Short mmCIF file of C-alpha atoms in Angstrom, two decimals:
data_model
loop_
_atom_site.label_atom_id
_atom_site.label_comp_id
_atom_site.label_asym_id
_atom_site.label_seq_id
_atom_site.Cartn_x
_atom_site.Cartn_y
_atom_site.Cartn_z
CA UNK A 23 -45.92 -138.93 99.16
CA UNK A 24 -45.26 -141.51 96.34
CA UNK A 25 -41.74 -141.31 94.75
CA UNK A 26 -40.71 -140.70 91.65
CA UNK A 27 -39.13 -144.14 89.76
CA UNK A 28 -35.34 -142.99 89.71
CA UNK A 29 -35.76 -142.34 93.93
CA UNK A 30 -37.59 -146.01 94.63
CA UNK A 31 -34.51 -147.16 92.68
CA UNK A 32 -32.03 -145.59 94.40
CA UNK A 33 -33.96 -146.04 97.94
CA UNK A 34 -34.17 -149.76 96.82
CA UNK A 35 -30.22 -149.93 96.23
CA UNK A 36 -29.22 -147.73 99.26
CA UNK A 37 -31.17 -150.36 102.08
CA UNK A 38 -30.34 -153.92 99.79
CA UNK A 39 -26.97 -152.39 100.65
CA UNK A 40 -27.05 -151.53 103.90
CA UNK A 41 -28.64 -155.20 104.59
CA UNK A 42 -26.81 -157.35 102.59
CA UNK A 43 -23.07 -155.36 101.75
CA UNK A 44 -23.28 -157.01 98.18
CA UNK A 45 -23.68 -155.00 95.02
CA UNK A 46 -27.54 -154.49 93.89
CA UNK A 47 -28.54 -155.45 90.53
CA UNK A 48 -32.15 -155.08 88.70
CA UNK A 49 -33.61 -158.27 89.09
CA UNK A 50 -32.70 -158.39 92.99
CA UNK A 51 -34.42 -154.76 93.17
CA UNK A 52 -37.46 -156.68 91.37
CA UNK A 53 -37.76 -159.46 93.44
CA UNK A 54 -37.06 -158.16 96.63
CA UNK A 55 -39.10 -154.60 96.82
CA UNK A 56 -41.93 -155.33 94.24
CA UNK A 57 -41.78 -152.36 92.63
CA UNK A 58 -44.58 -151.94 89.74
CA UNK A 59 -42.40 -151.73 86.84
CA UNK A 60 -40.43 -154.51 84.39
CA UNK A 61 -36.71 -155.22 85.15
CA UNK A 62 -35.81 -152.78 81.95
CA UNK A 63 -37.14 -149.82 83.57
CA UNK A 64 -35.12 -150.07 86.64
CA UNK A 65 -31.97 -150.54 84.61
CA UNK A 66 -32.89 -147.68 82.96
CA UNK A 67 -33.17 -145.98 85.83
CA UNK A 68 -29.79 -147.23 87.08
CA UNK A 69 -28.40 -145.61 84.39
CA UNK A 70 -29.25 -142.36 84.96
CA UNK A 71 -28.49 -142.41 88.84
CA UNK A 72 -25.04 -143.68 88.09
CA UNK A 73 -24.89 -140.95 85.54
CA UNK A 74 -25.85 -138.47 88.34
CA UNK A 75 -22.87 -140.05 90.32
CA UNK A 76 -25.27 -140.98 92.87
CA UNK A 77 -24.83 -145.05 92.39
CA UNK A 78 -21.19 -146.99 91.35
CA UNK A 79 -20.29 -150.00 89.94
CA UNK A 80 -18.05 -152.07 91.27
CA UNK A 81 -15.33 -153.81 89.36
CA UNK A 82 -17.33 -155.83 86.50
CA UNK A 83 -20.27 -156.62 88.84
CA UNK A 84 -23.32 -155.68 86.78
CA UNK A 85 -24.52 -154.94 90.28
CA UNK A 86 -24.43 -151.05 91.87
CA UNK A 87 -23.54 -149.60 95.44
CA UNK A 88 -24.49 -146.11 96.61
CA UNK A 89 -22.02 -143.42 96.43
CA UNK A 90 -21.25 -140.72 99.02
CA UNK A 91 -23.62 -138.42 97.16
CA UNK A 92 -25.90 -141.17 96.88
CA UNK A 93 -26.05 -141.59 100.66
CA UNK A 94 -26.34 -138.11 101.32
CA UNK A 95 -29.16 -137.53 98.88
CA UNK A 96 -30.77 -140.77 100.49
CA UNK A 97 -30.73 -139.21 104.02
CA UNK A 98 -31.84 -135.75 102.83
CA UNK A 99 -34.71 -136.78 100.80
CA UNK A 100 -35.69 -140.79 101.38
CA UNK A 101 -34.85 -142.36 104.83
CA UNK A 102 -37.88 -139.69 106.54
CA UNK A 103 -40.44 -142.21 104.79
CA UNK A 104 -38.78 -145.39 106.80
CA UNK A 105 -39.92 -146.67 110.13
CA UNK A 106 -37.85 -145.46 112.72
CA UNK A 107 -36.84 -148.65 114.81
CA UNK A 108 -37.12 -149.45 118.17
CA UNK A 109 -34.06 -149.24 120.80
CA UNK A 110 -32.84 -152.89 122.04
CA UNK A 111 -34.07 -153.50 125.38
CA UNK A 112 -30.95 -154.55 126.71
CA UNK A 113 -29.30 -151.31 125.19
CA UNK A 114 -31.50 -149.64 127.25
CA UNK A 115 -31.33 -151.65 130.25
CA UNK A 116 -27.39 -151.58 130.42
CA UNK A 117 -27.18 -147.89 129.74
CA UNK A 118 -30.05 -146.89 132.81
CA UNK A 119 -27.44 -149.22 134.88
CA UNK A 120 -24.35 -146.68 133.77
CA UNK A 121 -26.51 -143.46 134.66
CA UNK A 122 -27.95 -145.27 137.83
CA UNK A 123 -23.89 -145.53 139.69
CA UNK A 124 -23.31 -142.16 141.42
CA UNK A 125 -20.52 -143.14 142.36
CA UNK A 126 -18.69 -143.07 138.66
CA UNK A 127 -17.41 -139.50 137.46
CA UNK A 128 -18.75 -137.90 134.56
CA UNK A 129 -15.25 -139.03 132.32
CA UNK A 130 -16.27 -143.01 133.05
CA UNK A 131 -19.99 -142.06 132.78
CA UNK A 132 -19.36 -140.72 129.54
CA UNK A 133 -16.59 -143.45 128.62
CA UNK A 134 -19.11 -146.36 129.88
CA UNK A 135 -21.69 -144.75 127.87
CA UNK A 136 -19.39 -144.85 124.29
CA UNK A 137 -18.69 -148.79 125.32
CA UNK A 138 -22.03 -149.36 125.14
CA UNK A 139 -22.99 -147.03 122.37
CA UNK A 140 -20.40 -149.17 120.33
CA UNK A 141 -21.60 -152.03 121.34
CA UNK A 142 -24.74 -151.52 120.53
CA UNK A 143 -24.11 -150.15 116.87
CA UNK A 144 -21.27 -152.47 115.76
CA UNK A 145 -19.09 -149.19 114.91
CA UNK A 146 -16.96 -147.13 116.37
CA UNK A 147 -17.35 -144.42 118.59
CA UNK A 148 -15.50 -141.27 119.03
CA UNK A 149 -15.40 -138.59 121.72
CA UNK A 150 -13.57 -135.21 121.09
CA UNK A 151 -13.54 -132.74 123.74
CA UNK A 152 -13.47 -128.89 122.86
CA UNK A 153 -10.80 -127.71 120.47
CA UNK A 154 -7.67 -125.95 121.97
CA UNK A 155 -8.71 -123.25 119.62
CA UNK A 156 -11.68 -122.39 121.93
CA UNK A 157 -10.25 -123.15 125.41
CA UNK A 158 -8.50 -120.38 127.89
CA UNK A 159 -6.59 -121.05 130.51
CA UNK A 160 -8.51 -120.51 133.82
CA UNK A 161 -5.60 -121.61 136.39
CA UNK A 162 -2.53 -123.49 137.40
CA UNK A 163 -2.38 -124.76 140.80
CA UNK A 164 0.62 -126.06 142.47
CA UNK A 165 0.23 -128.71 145.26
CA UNK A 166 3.02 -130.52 147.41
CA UNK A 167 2.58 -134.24 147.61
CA UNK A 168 5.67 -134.80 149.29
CA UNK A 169 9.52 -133.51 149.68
CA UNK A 170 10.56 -134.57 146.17
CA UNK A 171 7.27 -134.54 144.46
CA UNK A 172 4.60 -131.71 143.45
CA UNK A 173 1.99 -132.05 141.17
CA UNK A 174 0.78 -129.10 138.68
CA UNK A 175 -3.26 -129.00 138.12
CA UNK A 176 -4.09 -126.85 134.56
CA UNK A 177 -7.49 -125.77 134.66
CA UNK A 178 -9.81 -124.69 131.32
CA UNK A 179 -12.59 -122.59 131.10
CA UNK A 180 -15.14 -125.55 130.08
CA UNK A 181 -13.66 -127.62 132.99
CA UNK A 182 -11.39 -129.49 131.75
CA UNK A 183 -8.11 -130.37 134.20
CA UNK A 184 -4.97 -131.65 133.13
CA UNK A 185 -2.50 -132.87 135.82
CA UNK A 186 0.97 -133.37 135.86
CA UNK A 187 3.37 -134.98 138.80
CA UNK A 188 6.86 -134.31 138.46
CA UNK A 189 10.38 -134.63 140.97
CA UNK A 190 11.32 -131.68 142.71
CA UNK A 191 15.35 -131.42 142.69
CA UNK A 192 16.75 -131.34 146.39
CA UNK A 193 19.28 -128.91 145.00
CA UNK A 194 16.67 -126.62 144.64
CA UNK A 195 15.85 -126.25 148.46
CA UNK A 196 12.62 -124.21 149.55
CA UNK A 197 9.10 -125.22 147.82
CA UNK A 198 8.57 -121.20 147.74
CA UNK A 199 10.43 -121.04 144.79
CA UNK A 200 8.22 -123.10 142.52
CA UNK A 201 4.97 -121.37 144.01
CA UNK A 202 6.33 -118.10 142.96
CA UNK A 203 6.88 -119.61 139.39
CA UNK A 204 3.45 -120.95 139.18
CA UNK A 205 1.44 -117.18 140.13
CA UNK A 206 3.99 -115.66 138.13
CA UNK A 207 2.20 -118.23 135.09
CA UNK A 208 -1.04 -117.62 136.47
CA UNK A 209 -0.83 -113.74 136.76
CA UNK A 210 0.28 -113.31 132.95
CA UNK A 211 -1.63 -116.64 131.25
CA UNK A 212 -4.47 -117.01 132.53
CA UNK A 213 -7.30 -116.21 130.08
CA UNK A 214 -4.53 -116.85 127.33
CA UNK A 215 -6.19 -119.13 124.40
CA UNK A 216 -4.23 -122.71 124.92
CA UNK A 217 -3.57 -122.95 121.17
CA UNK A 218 -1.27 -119.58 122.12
CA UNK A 219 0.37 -120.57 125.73
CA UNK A 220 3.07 -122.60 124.56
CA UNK A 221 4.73 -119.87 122.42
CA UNK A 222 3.57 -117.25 125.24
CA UNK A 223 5.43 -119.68 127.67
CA UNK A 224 8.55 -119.88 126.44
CA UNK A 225 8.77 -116.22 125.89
CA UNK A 226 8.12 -116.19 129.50
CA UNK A 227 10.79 -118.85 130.62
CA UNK A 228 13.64 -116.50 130.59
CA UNK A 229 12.25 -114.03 133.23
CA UNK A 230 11.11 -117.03 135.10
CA UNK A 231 14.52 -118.70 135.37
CA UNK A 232 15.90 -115.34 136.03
CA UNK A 233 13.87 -114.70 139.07
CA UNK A 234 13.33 -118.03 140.28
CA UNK A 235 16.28 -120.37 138.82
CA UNK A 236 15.40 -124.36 138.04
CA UNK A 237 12.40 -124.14 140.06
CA UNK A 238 11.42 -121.55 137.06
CA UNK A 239 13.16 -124.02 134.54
CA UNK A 240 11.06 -127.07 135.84
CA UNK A 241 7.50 -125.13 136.29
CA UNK A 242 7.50 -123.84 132.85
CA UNK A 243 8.40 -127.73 131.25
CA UNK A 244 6.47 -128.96 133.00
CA UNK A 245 3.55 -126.67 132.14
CA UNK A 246 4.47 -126.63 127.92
CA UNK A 247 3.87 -130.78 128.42
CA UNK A 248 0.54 -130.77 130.12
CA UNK A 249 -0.71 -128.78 126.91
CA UNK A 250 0.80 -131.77 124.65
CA UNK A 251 -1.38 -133.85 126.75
CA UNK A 252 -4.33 -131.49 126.36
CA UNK A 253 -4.40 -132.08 122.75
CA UNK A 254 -3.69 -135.77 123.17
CA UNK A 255 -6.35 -136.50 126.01
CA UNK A 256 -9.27 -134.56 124.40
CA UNK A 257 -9.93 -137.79 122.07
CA UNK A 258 -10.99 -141.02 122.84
CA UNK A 259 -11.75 -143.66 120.48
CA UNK A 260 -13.92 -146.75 121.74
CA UNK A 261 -14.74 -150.14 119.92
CA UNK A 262 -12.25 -150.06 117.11
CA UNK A 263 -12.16 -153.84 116.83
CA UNK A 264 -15.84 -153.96 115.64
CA UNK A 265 -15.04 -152.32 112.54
CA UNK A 266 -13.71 -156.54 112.18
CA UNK A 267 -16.99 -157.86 111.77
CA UNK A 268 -17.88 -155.41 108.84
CA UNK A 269 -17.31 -157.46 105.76
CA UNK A 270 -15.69 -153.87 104.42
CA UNK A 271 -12.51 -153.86 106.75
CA UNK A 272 -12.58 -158.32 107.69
CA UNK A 273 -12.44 -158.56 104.06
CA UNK A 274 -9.29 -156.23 103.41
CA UNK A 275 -6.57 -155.77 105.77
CA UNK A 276 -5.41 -152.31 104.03
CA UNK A 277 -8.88 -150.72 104.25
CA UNK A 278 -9.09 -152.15 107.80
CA UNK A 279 -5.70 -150.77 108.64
CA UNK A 280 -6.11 -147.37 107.18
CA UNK A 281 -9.50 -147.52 108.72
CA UNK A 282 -7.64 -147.56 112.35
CA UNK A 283 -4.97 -144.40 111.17
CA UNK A 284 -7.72 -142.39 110.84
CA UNK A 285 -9.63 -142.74 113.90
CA UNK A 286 -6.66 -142.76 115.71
CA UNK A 287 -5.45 -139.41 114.38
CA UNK A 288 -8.00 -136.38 115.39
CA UNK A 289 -7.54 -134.19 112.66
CA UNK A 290 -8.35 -136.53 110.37
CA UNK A 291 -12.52 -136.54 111.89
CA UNK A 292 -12.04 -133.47 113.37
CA UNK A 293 -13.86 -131.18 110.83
CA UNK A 294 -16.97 -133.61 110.93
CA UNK A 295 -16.93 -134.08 114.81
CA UNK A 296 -16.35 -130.68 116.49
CA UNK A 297 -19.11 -129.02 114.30
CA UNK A 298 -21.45 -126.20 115.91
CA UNK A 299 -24.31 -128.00 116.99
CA UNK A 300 -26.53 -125.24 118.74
CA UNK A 301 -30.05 -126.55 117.86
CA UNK A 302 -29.87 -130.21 118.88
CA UNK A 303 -29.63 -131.67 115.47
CA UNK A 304 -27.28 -134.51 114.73
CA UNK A 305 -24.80 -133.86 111.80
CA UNK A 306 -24.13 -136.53 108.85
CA UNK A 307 -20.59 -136.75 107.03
CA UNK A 308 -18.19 -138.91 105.15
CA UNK A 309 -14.41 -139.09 104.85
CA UNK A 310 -12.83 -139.61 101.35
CA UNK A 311 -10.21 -142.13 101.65
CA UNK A 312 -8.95 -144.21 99.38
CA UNK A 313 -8.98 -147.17 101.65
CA UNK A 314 -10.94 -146.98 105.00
CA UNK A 315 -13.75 -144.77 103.96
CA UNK A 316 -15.92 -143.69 107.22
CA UNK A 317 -19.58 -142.14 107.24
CA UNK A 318 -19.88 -140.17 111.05
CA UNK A 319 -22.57 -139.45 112.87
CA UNK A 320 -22.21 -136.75 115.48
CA UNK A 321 -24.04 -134.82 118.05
CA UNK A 322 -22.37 -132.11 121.04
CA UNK A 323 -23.18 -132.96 124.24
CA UNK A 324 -21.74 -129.98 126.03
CA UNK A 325 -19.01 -128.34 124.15
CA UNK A 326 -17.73 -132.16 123.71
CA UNK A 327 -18.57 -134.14 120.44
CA UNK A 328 -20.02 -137.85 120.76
CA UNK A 329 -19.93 -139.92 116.90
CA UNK A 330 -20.60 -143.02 115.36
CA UNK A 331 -17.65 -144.15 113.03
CA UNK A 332 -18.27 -146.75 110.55
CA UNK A 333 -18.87 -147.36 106.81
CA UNK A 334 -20.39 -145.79 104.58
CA UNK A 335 -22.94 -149.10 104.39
CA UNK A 336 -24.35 -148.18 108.21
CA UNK A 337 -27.45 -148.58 108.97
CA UNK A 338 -28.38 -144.71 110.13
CA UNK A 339 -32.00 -145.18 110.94
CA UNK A 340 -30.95 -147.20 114.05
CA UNK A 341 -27.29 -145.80 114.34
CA UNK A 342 -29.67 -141.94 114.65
CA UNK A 343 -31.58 -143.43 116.94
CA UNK A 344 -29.20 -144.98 119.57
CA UNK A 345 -27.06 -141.65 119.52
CA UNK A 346 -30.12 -139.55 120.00
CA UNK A 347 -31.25 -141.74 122.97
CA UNK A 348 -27.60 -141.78 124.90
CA UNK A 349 -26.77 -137.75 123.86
CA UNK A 350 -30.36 -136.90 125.40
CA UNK A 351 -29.92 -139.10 128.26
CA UNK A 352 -26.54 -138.25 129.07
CA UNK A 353 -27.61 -134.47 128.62
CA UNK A 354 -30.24 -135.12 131.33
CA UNK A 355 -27.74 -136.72 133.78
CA UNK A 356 -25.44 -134.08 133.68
CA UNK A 357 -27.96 -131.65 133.73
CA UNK A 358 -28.78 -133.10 137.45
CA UNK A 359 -32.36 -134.01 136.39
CA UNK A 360 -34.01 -136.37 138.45
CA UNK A 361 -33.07 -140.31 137.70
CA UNK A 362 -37.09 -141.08 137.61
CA UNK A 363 -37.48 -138.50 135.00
CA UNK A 364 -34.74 -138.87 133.35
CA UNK A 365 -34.65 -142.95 132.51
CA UNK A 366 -37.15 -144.59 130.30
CA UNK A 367 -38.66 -147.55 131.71
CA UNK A 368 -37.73 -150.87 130.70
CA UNK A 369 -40.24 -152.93 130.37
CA UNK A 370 -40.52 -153.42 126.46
CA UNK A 371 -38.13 -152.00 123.35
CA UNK A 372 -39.18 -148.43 123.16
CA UNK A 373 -39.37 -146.42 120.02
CA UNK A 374 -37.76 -143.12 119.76
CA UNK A 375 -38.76 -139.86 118.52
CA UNK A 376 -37.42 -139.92 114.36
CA UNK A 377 -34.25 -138.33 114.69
CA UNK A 378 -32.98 -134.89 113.66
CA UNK A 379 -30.57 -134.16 110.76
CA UNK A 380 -29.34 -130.86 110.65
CA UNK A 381 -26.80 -130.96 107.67
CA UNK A 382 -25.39 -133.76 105.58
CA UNK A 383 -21.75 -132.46 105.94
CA UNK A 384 -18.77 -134.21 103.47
CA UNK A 385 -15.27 -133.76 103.51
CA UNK A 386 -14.10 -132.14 100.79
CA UNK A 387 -16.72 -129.86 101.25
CA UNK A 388 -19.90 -130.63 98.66
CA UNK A 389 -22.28 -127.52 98.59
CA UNK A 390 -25.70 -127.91 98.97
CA UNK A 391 -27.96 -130.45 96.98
CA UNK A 392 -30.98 -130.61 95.28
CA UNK A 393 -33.31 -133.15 93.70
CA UNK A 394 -31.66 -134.48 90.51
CA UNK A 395 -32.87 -133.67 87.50
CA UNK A 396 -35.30 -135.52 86.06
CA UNK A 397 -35.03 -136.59 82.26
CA UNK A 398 -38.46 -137.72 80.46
CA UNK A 399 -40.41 -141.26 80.46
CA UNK A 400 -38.90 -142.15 83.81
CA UNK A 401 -42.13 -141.04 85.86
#
């Protein structure tokens, strides 16, 4: 389907972006995409996209960039007509290496997987686990590793397993005592959301004590700091220090620095990362920061979240692609699938299926988009 003028234009100025980071004037779009139409016209048609807030200028470049609405409308309504690239063979033939060790667990699987991914994409990459907000507690175990040392196992209801070694006082005799403790915990927590077992906790601790003394004290601290770690361990960033060789963040310390807060503080992605994800799709959004603006690309694998952090000026085509391939993959691994039906030979770069976009999602929230409106003589 051909596009109308003001789309070319802004299709133009979205990938002349994405290839070259420097600001996109008429005469470039002219010379470099051969559109049928005089230099004056495209202006024109600059005018109204940045008018639409859709394109920027920046500082007294006569050039334009793409805003966050720009990208957004550019991935809703223009990237389906691109080709959708091919995935490097040796992306491919370093992740069927990861997949092919049975002898890694699923965390380094997964972790191994996000080097690569990184790697691969010259971003970031971010993995979230499940939100305390939709974990129970399953169980606490209690096991003896020695005479002065135990070690407390917390258990979720998607798997997950905190641990958590601590000294057991001499004073405090008999290992009985802290057993008690811990099916005393067990027999009025567990199913207990973890966003509510701290406060439920400590309005357990004085019945504990008063039964079982400091072997009450000690299971019940001990327990409250495996769900700091909870919170703590259920993210893991990978491949910050690419975010160098984008001219965005090498090019300005600040931005570069703010960049790094924000991925290393949860909340901060957490709306875009943890979204429902039930048919498969991958999900598109963009942080609004002053300095270290992000675009994120996620998909669920499981009830975790696997992204793609980087700027806005990503290349998604490929950046889709790659994430599809290792979220599919890794899907089929854990699934137990068969390695020879699960892997994709390598013998050439293969092309994936074009990747699925559920919802272009921005943060704060921008409600749903359509074309924009067209004004007359720019058809």
């Amino acid at each position: 389907m051909k596009l109308e003028r003001r789309d070319q234009v802004l299709k133009c100025i979205v990938e002349e972006f994405i290839k070259t980071a420097q600001p996109v004037g008429s005469e470039t779009i002219l010379k470099e995409y051969h559109l049928d139409c005089s230099s004056a016209t495209i202006r024109n048609a600059m005018v109204l996209l940045e008018k639409d807030g859709l394109i920027e200028k920046t500082h007294v470049s006569s050039g334009r960039v793409p805003s966050s609405k720009g990208y957004q409308y550019y991935l809703e309504h223009l990237d389906n007509q691109s080709v959708t690239p091919t995935l490097d063979l040796e992306f491919q033939r370093q992740f069927q290496e990861i997949l092919k060790n049975k002898s890694r667990s699923v965390e380094e699987v997964i972790s191994r997987s996000c080097e690569v991914l990184s790697e691969m994409t010259n971003a970031a990459t971010v993995v979230l686990g499940p939100k305390a907000n939709d974990e129970r507690l399953i169980s606490i175990q209690l096991i003896k590793l020695s005479e002065n040392q135990a070690m407390g196992i917390f258990i979720t209801d998607s798997g997950y397993v905190e641990k958590k070694t601590f000294i057991i006082d001499k004073k405090m005799g008999d290992f009985q005592p802290l057993q008690n403790a811990v099916a005393l915990l067990n027999e009025r927590l567990s199913g207990t959301k973890i966003s509510e077992l701290a406060e439920k906790a400590r309005s357990l601790k004085p019945i504990v004590i008063n039964l079982f003394g400091k072997a009450g004290d000690l299971v019940v601290e001990a327990f409250i700091e495996t769900l700091v770690n909870f919170a703590r361990n259920n993210y893991q960033v990978y491949g910050q220090k690419n975010l160098l060789s984008m001219p965005e963040f090498s090019n300005d310390k600040e931005s570069f620095l703010s960049a790094i807060e924000t991925l290393e503080n949860p909340h901060k992605l957490e709306k875009n990362l943890a979204s429902k994800d039930d048919l498969g799709y991958a999900n598109i959004g963009f942080t609004n920061e002053n300095k270290g603006d992000f675009a994120i690309i996620s998909k669920n694998i499981g009830k975790d979240s696997i992204a793609v952090v980087g700027p806005k000026r990503m290349d998604y085509k490929k950046v889709l692609t790659a994430l599809e391939y290792v979220v599919y993959m890794l899907n089929r691994y854990l699934s137990g699938t068969e390695e020879k039906h699960s892997l994709i030979p390598v013998s050439e770069p293969v092309s994936v299926a074009e990747p699925n976009i559920k919802r272009i999602k921005a943060t704060p929230k921008v409600t749903k988009r359509s074309a924009p409106k067209k004004e007359g003589g720019m058809k």
